[in-house]
XYZ file of C-alpha atoms in Angstrom:
233
model
C -44.784 58.793 60.133
C -44.277 60.307 56.699
C -40.672 60.786 55.682
C -39.330 63.654 53.650
C -40.032 63.218 49.966
C -37.341 61.100 48.318
C -36.735 61.861 44.624
C -37.492 58.852 42.476
C -39.198 56.880 45.273
C -42.567 56.728 43.495
C -41.028 55.365 40.301
C -38.786 52.900 42.146
C -41.642 51.457 44.190
C -43.926 51.222 41.158
C -41.261 49.311 39.228
C -40.335 46.893 42.027
C -41.857 43.410 41.674
C -42.035 43.068 45.470
C -44.546 45.931 45.699
C -48.240 46.132 44.829
C -50.772 48.948 44.936
C -54.032 47.803 43.313
C -56.729 45.342 44.423
C -56.708 43.763 40.954
C -53.117 42.612 41.511
C -53.670 41.145 44.936
C -57.171 40.265 46.110
C -57.579 36.510 45.953
C -54.128 36.143 44.376
C -51.747 36.002 47.338
C -51.127 32.250 46.972
C -50.181 32.887 43.351
C -47.944 35.813 44.304
C -46.037 33.817 46.925
C -46.221 30.506 45.083
C -47.559 28.651 48.127
C -50.474 28.485 50.545
C -48.595 29.428 53.710
C -50.417 31.552 56.336
C -50.560 35.302 55.731
C -49.512 37.809 58.360
C -49.794 41.544 57.770
C -48.200 44.570 59.404
C -50.288 47.707 58.938
C -47.904 50.662 59.063
C -44.565 48.886 58.727
C -42.337 51.968 58.846
C -38.846 51.212 57.561
C -39.523 47.483 57.728
C -37.291 46.244 60.528
C -40.053 44.290 62.314
C -41.566 42.562 59.321
C -38.231 41.773 57.665
C -36.986 40.100 60.851
C -40.205 38.113 61.161
C -39.920 36.933 57.570
C -36.328 35.824 58.161
C -37.247 33.901 61.301
C -40.338 32.229 59.844
C -39.923 31.059 56.222
C -43.060 28.948 56.668
C -45.180 32.122 56.885
C -45.851 34.798 54.258
C -45.603 38.421 55.383
C -47.069 41.589 53.869
C -46.030 45.069 54.951
C -48.487 47.900 54.374
C -47.513 51.551 54.067
C -49.183 54.553 52.503
C -46.129 56.470 51.326
C -43.471 55.489 48.793
C -40.948 57.531 50.778
C -41.336 54.983 53.590
C -41.524 51.817 51.488
C -38.354 52.744 49.629
C -36.386 52.471 52.899
C -37.532 48.880 53.379
C -36.669 48.048 49.774
C -33.203 49.505 50.240
C -32.707 47.276 53.275
C -33.646 44.214 51.244
C -31.325 45.244 48.428
C -28.445 45.599 50.878
C -29.228 42.123 52.210
C -29.177 40.676 48.700
C -25.878 42.406 47.986
C -24.430 40.902 51.167
C -25.615 37.453 50.110
C -23.656 37.715 46.865
C -20.468 38.235 48.873
C -20.691 34.684 50.219
C -20.850 32.346 47.198
C -19.070 29.599 49.144
C -21.940 29.312 51.609
C -24.802 26.869 50.760
C -27.724 28.779 49.288
C -30.082 27.802 52.092
C -27.654 29.145 54.699
C -27.097 32.374 52.735
C -30.843 32.989 52.640
C -31.064 32.647 56.416
C -27.909 34.563 57.359
C -27.599 37.259 54.735
C -30.140 37.293 51.921
C -33.504 39.054 51.752
C -36.446 36.786 52.624
C -38.539 35.549 49.668
C -41.683 35.347 51.840
C -42.171 39.124 52.030
C -44.143 41.592 49.903
C -45.226 45.214 50.301
C -48.512 47.011 49.695
C -48.732 50.753 49.082
C -52.240 51.643 50.191
C -54.377 53.472 52.715
C -55.216 51.135 55.613
C -58.878 52.193 55.454
C -59.103 50.346 52.113
C -57.633 47.075 53.361
C -60.746 45.025 52.553
C -60.248 45.826 48.868
C -56.909 43.981 48.851
C -57.729 40.801 50.791
C -60.396 38.135 50.625
C -62.605 37.626 53.692
C -61.069 35.287 56.286
C -57.699 35.131 54.503
C -55.263 36.617 57.082
C -53.984 34.824 60.168
C -52.573 37.804 62.060
C -52.413 41.588 61.862
C -49.639 43.570 63.548
C -50.182 47.188 64.590
C -46.903 48.652 65.815
C -46.671 52.205 67.167
C -49.552 53.447 65.070
C -50.336 57.158 64.782
C -52.238 58.021 68.020
C -54.383 60.734 66.387
C -54.601 62.463 69.796
C -57.556 64.765 69.071
C -60.917 63.273 70.041
C -62.488 64.204 66.734
C -59.938 61.994 64.966
C -60.584 58.876 67.094
C -62.084 56.973 64.161
C -58.764 57.249 62.317
C -56.917 55.277 64.979
C -56.085 51.788 63.717
C -57.389 50.276 66.954
C -60.750 52.062 66.779
C -63.936 50.010 66.512
C -64.251 51.165 62.892
C -60.897 49.665 61.940
C -61.507 46.571 64.066
C -64.626 45.968 62.001
C -62.571 46.097 58.804
C -59.928 43.803 60.250
C -62.518 41.311 61.507
C -63.761 40.749 57.979
C -60.396 39.760 56.516
C -59.064 37.773 59.486
C -59.549 34.036 59.715
C -61.994 32.819 62.352
C -59.104 32.149 64.747
C -57.173 35.209 63.567
C -55.496 37.629 65.958
C -54.293 41.215 66.207
C -51.132 42.223 68.067
C -50.780 45.884 68.997
C -47.833 47.727 70.553
C -47.486 51.385 71.540
C -45.721 53.633 74.012
C -48.768 55.926 74.189
C -50.683 54.968 77.331
C -53.770 57.002 76.430
C -53.977 55.287 73.049
C -53.475 51.892 74.674
C -56.300 52.356 77.161
C -58.537 53.696 74.410
C -57.686 50.597 72.369
C -58.550 48.250 75.223
C -61.956 49.916 75.561
C -62.573 49.752 71.815
C -61.764 46.047 71.455
C -64.118 45.235 74.334
C -66.938 47.301 72.805
C -66.315 45.632 69.435
C -66.650 42.161 70.970
C -63.110 40.823 70.662
C -61.465 38.410 73.088
C -58.506 39.806 75.013
C -55.708 37.219 75.017
C -52.885 39.267 76.536
C -52.419 42.772 77.878
C -49.574 44.637 79.563
C -48.570 48.240 80.120
C -44.912 47.254 80.542
C -43.976 44.667 77.933
C -40.240 44.810 78.543
C -40.677 43.732 82.174
C -42.431 40.522 81.057
C -39.549 38.114 80.529
C -41.701 35.410 78.974
C -43.297 37.772 76.447
C -39.906 39.265 75.570
C -38.458 35.900 74.492
C -40.056 36.232 71.065
C -40.394 40.004 70.931
C -39.035 41.707 67.814
C -38.483 45.412 68.301
C -39.421 47.968 65.683
C -37.299 51.062 65.086
C -39.723 53.063 67.236
C -39.761 50.493 70.028
C -36.000 50.547 70.268
C -35.951 54.356 70.338
C -38.798 54.785 72.817
C -37.623 52.065 75.218
C -34.108 53.563 75.198
C -35.685 56.789 76.445
C -37.265 54.903 79.335
C -40.767 54.804 77.858
C -42.804 51.770 78.846
C -44.114 49.695 75.946
C -47.730 48.548 76.033
C -49.031 45.521 74.170
C -52.222 43.570 73.675
C -53.209 40.518 71.685
C -56.856 40.015 70.747
C -58.802 37.349 68.897
C -62.015 37.376 66.875
C -63.367 34.593 69.066
């Protein structure tokens, strides 16, 4: 969802070293950017960043990339990270490793400002381990079905940049979109690893579930959360 225009957001995002917006900066260079060869996991449509920031904090052995189209959205995630860094500075007595875990912004996180349809321009083939699609725009009109991130057209793009054992995890509260997405992944030849129309009733799946801002809001309203996991193989 596009936020109201925030004055100065474009300039702030362009100047921030954690953000990228051109293929020349990124394609084939992610190991250089992160300074390691850890697995890459990508959230397409990260919103204000709660999900991907929490993942990065929990898993320092994995590199995370959040993708958003609008600076007015990315700036919110950057502000969160800046607040975390400010909080870290308040605890100089704590060992640096503990501060990074408990308060500081994770170093294994970067942001891409781009249109998801151009994702193959920014990543090498077979370079990503997992793609997260959380509460994507449902594009409810039939004529816009190809714009849905779980359409066969987008699955084709994602297949190219995922590793051979790569996976996609998708969550939504929109049942029509979820059932459409299940049909599309089957038509596109993916393997369904997990599927539920009521994620929060699955105690085992919820053990490692990280809620996005939307998930928290929708579940509080009583909306059921749907999820699938699919694999290229």
